[in-house]
C-alpha cells in the first residue's frame, strides 16, 4: 500500500528565510507525487506535481520540489518565504496506472514570523 | 472557470442525526472525489466516482455513509446516523478524468461538528 510521511508537524521560519519541507513516500513503482497547500478555511490548492522526467519540479508561488528516488523523498523548497506562505502543506502520492488513487500525508503547518 | 462548489460550509448536528453535503464539480470533469479530513490529519479518500459509477469506495463506512452522483454531475454525501468521530471537514474534489489528468481541484469543504 502506498503511504506518505511528513515528519515535521509544525515549522516556524522568519520572513525572507529559506524553507524546506520534508516528504518521504512509499510506493512499489514510479510514483506520482504532489504538493498541496491549504490556507485556513480553504480547500487544497496544487503547488506542483511530478510524474516523470526532470526530477526538479517548479511550481506556483515560487516553490520547487526535488524527486530523489534513492531516498524516496520529494522535499518542497522555497528560497525566500513570504508572510502569505503561512499555511498547511500536504505531500501526496498517487498510484500509476488505472484510476489514480491519491494518499495524503498528515501535513506540515508553516508559521512565518516577521 | 468556476471552481468546485460545496454546501453547506458549516453544519452542527447532534449525534444520531443525519446530514447531507452537496458538491458541484467543475463543468466537464468526469471524476469526483469525497475526502474526509479530521483535524490534524491529511485528507482521506471516502469515495471516487467516474461519471456516475463508483471507482473506489473501500474506505467509506457503508453502514452509515452513502454517496451518489446522479447524471454524472452533482454529488451528495450523506451520513446517517452521525457519530462524534464524524466531526471533520468533508472535501469534494474533481478532475478532468481519473486516469490521464491527475490534477484534482478542491472545493472549500464543509466543516461538520457532531455534538
GROMACS .gro file of C-alpha atoms in nm:
model
  229
    1UNK     CA    1   0.000   0.000   0.000
    2UNK     CA    2   0.120   0.349  -0.075
    3UNK     CA    3   0.192   0.592   0.208
    4UNK     CA    4   0.339   0.934   0.278
    5UNK     CA    5   0.532   1.056   0.580
    6UNK     CA    6   0.573   1.421   0.665
    7UNK     CA    7   0.798   1.415   0.971
    8UNK     CA    8   0.755   1.780   1.067
    9UNK     CA    9   0.416   1.865   1.213
   10UNK     CA   10   0.495   2.233   1.260
   11UNK     CA   11   0.773   2.457   1.125
   12UNK     CA   12   0.844   2.821   1.201
   13UNK     CA   13   1.062   3.033   0.974
   14UNK     CA   14   1.141   3.401   0.954
   15UNK     CA   15   1.014   3.601   0.662
   16UNK     CA   16   1.279   3.607   0.391
   17UNK     CA   17   1.444   3.288   0.511
   18UNK     CA   18   1.463   2.973   0.303
   19UNK     CA   19   1.225   2.685   0.355
   20UNK     CA   20   1.240   2.310   0.311
   21UNK     CA   21   0.951   2.080   0.398
   22UNK     CA   22   1.026   1.711   0.408
   23UNK     CA   23   0.826   1.434   0.248
   24UNK     CA   24   0.902   1.063   0.223
   25UNK     CA   25   0.683   0.821   0.033
   26UNK     CA   26   0.635   0.451  -0.001
   27UNK     CA   27   0.519   0.308  -0.332
   28UNK     CA   28   0.616  -0.001  -0.525
   29UNK     CA   29   0.655   0.158  -0.867
   30UNK     CA   30   0.740   0.502  -1.000
   31UNK     CA   31   0.511   0.731  -0.806
   32UNK     CA   32   0.317   1.035  -0.900
   33UNK     CA   33   0.394   1.299  -0.637
   34UNK     CA   34   0.218   1.617  -0.538
   35UNK     CA   35   0.242   1.908  -0.300
   36UNK     CA   36  -0.075   2.089  -0.199
   37UNK     CA   37  -0.124   2.397   0.017
   38UNK     CA   38  -0.425   2.462   0.237
   39UNK     CA   39  -0.494   2.805   0.382
   40UNK     CA   40  -0.731   2.833   0.679
   41UNK     CA   41  -1.090   2.768   0.578
   42UNK     CA   42  -0.990   2.688   0.222
   43UNK     CA   43  -0.968   2.380   0.010
   44UNK     CA   44  -0.640   2.240  -0.112
   45UNK     CA   45  -0.452   2.403  -0.397
   46UNK     CA   46  -0.197   2.219  -0.607
   47UNK     CA   47   0.153   2.371  -0.584
   48UNK     CA   48   0.335   2.128  -0.809
   49UNK     CA   49   0.342   1.772  -0.930
   50UNK     CA   50   0.593   1.514  -1.051
   51UNK     CA   51   0.505   1.245  -1.299
   52UNK     CA   52   0.830   1.175  -1.485
   53UNK     CA   53   1.128   1.346  -1.643
   54UNK     CA   54   1.324   1.620  -1.476
   55UNK     CA   55   1.348   1.545  -1.106
   56UNK     CA   56   1.346   1.913  -1.013
   57UNK     CA   57   0.993   2.043  -1.048
   58UNK     CA   58   0.890   2.407  -1.050
   59UNK     CA   59   0.553   2.509  -0.913
   60UNK     CA   60   0.344   2.811  -0.843
   61UNK     CA   61   0.425   3.084  -0.589
   62UNK     CA   62   0.800   3.028  -0.626
   63UNK     CA   63   0.801   2.674  -0.486
   64UNK     CA   64   1.006   2.385  -0.619
   65UNK     CA   65   1.048   2.021  -0.522
   66UNK     CA   66   1.307   1.758  -0.600
   67UNK     CA   67   1.230   1.391  -0.651
   68UNK     CA   68   1.503   1.166  -0.513
   69UNK     CA   69   1.427   0.804  -0.590
   70UNK     CA   70   1.719   0.670  -0.385
   71UNK     CA   71   1.586   0.844  -0.075
   72UNK     CA   72   1.215   0.803  -0.153
   73UNK     CA   73   1.180   1.173  -0.093
   74UNK     CA   74   1.007   1.468  -0.252
   75UNK     CA   75   1.103   1.771  -0.045
   76UNK     CA   76   0.945   2.110  -0.105
   77UNK     CA   77   1.166   2.421  -0.110
   78UNK     CA   78   1.137   2.794  -0.140
   79UNK     CA   79   1.438   3.028  -0.132
   80UNK     CA   80   1.265   3.319   0.040
   81UNK     CA   81   0.945   3.282   0.241
   82UNK     CA   82   0.675   3.548   0.245
   83UNK     CA   83   0.425   3.602   0.527
   84UNK     CA   84   0.148   3.492   0.291
   85UNK     CA   85   0.305   3.146   0.270
   86UNK     CA   86   0.181   3.065   0.620
   87UNK     CA   87  -0.050   2.768   0.567
   88UNK     CA   88  -0.058   2.391   0.592
   89UNK     CA   89   0.128   2.191   0.330
   90UNK     CA   90   0.041   1.838   0.225
   91UNK     CA   91   0.254   1.596   0.032
   92UNK     CA   92   0.069   1.325  -0.159
   93UNK     CA   93   0.150   1.016  -0.362
   94UNK     CA   94  -0.064   0.889  -0.647
   95UNK     CA   95  -0.079   0.544  -0.793
   96UNK     CA   96   0.029   0.499  -1.153
   97UNK     CA   97  -0.184   0.301  -1.392
   98UNK     CA   98  -0.560   0.280  -1.398
   99UNK     CA   99  -0.778   0.509  -1.193
  100UNK     CA  100  -0.548   0.712  -0.977
  101UNK     CA  101  -0.572   0.691  -0.600
  102UNK     CA  102  -0.405   0.970  -0.406
  103UNK     CA  103  -0.283   0.925  -0.050
  104UNK     CA  104  -0.204   1.234   0.154
  105UNK     CA  105   0.043   1.288   0.431
  106UNK     CA  106  -0.058   1.435   0.765
  107UNK     CA  107   0.061   1.782   0.671
  108UNK     CA  108   0.314   2.038   0.793
  109UNK     CA  109   0.187   2.363   0.934
  110UNK     CA  110   0.411   2.656   0.841
  111UNK     CA  111   0.429   2.963   1.060
  112UNK     CA  112   0.610   3.271   0.927
  113UNK     CA  113   0.739   3.526   1.175
  114UNK     CA  114   0.842   3.885   1.090
  115UNK     CA  115  -1.387   2.892  -1.489
  116UNK     CA  116  -1.598   2.827  -1.182
  117UNK     CA  117  -1.441   2.610  -0.917
  118UNK     CA  118  -1.580   2.321  -0.718
  119UNK     CA  119  -1.879   2.432  -0.515
  120UNK     CA  120  -1.982   2.279  -0.185
  121UNK     CA  121  -2.266   2.346   0.056
  122UNK     CA  122  -2.324   2.399   0.332
  123UNK     CA  123  -1.993   2.541   0.453
  124UNK     CA  124  -2.065   2.462   0.816
  125UNK     CA  125  -2.300   2.222   0.989
  126UNK     CA  126  -2.357   2.139   1.354
  127UNK     CA  127  -2.570   1.838   1.442
  128UNK     CA  128  -2.625   1.611   1.737
  129UNK     CA  129  -2.509   1.252   1.733
  130UNK     CA  130  -2.753   1.009   1.576
  131UNK     CA  131  -2.891   1.280   1.348
  132UNK     CA  132  -2.848   1.268   0.974
  133UNK     CA  133  -2.675   1.518   0.747
  134UNK     CA  134  -2.615   1.565   0.377
  135UNK     CA  135  -2.348   1.752   0.186
  136UNK     CA  136  -2.368   1.869  -0.172
  137UNK     CA  137  -2.094   1.910  -0.430
  138UNK     CA  138  -2.097   2.059  -0.777
  139UNK     CA  139  -1.774   1.980  -0.964
  140UNK     CA  140  -1.606   2.182  -1.236
  141UNK     CA  141  -1.802   2.158  -1.557
  142UNK     CA  142  -1.684   1.873  -1.776
  143UNK     CA  143  -1.492   1.692  -1.503
  144UNK     CA  144  -1.567   1.324  -1.514
  145UNK     CA  145  -1.409   1.225  -1.184
  146UNK     CA  146  -1.539   1.333  -0.846
  147UNK     CA  147  -1.388   1.259  -0.507
  148UNK     CA  148  -1.511   1.291  -0.150
  149UNK     CA  149  -1.248   1.319   0.122
  150UNK     CA  150  -1.274   1.330   0.499
  151UNK     CA  151  -1.019   1.548   0.677
  152UNK     CA  152  -1.009   1.508   1.052
  153UNK     CA  153  -0.835   1.784   1.246
  154UNK     CA  154  -0.460   1.734   1.239
  155UNK     CA  155  -0.471   1.475   0.962
  156UNK     CA  156  -0.445   1.472   0.587
  157UNK     CA  157  -0.748   1.415   0.367
  158UNK     CA  158  -0.866   1.055   0.344
  159UNK     CA  159  -1.049   0.938   0.033
  160UNK     CA  160  -1.401   0.818   0.108
  161UNK     CA  161  -1.534   0.758  -0.241
  162UNK     CA  162  -1.436   0.821  -0.602
  163UNK     CA  163  -1.680   0.844  -0.891
  164UNK     CA  164  -1.606   0.819  -1.261
  165UNK     CA  165  -1.907   0.984  -1.422
  166UNK     CA  166  -2.190   0.827  -1.220
  167UNK     CA  167  -2.015   0.500  -1.144
  168UNK     CA  168  -1.818   0.421  -0.827
  169UNK     CA  169  -1.447   0.353  -0.884
  170UNK     CA  170  -1.333   0.323  -0.523
  171UNK     CA  171  -1.534   0.323  -0.201
  172UNK     CA  172  -1.309   0.097   0.002
  173UNK     CA  173  -1.274   0.347   0.287
  174UNK     CA  174  -1.638   0.455   0.302
  175UNK     CA  175  -1.812   0.338   0.623
  176UNK     CA  176  -2.104   0.194   0.438
  177UNK     CA  177  -2.311   0.125   0.747
  178UNK     CA  178  -2.363   0.498   0.793
  179UNK     CA  179  -2.223   0.682   0.491
  180UNK     CA  180  -2.371   0.687   0.144
  181UNK     CA  181  -2.298   0.887  -0.167
  182UNK     CA  182  -2.448   0.925  -0.508
  183UNK     CA  183  -2.369   1.110  -0.825
  184UNK     CA  184  -2.679   1.120  -1.034
  185UNK     CA  185  -2.638   1.206  -1.403
  186UNK     CA  186  -2.261   1.218  -1.354
  187UNK     CA  187  -2.256   1.579  -1.237
  188UNK     CA  188  -2.355   1.685  -0.884
  189UNK     CA  189  -2.296   1.459  -0.589
  190UNK     CA  190  -2.441   1.418  -0.243
  191UNK     CA  191  -2.270   1.260   0.057
  192UNK     CA  192  -2.495   1.152   0.345
  193UNK     CA  193  -2.424   1.040   0.699
  194UNK     CA  194  -2.697   0.859   0.888
  195UNK     CA  195  -2.672   0.833   1.185
  196UNK     CA  196  -2.381   1.060   1.271
  197UNK     CA  197  -2.127   0.977   1.540
  198UNK     CA  198  -1.898   1.206   1.734
  199UNK     CA  199  -1.599   1.077   1.539
  200UNK     CA  200  -1.754   1.201   1.215
  201UNK     CA  201  -1.662   1.558   1.312
  202UNK     CA  202  -1.434   1.664   1.029
  203UNK     CA  203  -1.409   1.871   0.715
  204UNK     CA  204  -1.558   1.699   0.413
  205UNK     CA  205  -1.382   1.796   0.093
  206UNK     CA  206  -1.506   1.743  -0.258
  207UNK     CA  207  -1.266   1.744  -0.550
  208UNK     CA  208  -1.292   1.686  -0.921
  209UNK     CA  209  -1.057   1.611  -1.207
  210UNK     CA  210  -1.097   1.602  -1.581
  211UNK     CA  211  -1.057   1.229  -1.573
  212UNK     CA  212  -0.919   0.997  -1.311
  213UNK     CA  213  -0.660   0.833  -1.531
  214UNK     CA  214  -0.473   1.071  -1.758
  215UNK     CA  215  -0.537   1.403  -1.587
  216UNK     CA  216  -0.422   1.382  -1.232
  217UNK     CA  217  -0.479   1.730  -1.105
  218UNK     CA  218  -0.758   1.741  -0.853
  219UNK     CA  219  -0.938   2.067  -0.789
  220UNK     CA  220  -1.076   2.101  -0.440
  221UNK     CA  221  -1.379   2.280  -0.307
  222UNK     CA  222  -1.368   2.483   0.017
  223UNK     CA  223  -1.510   2.196   0.222
  224UNK     CA  224  -1.792   2.150   0.468
  225UNK     CA  225  -1.697   2.160   0.834
  226UNK     CA  226  -1.915   1.917   1.031
  227UNK     CA  227  -1.936   1.927   1.408
  228UNK     CA  228  -2.120   1.643   1.580
  229UNK     CA  229  -2.213   1.712   1.942
   0.00000   0.00000   0.00000
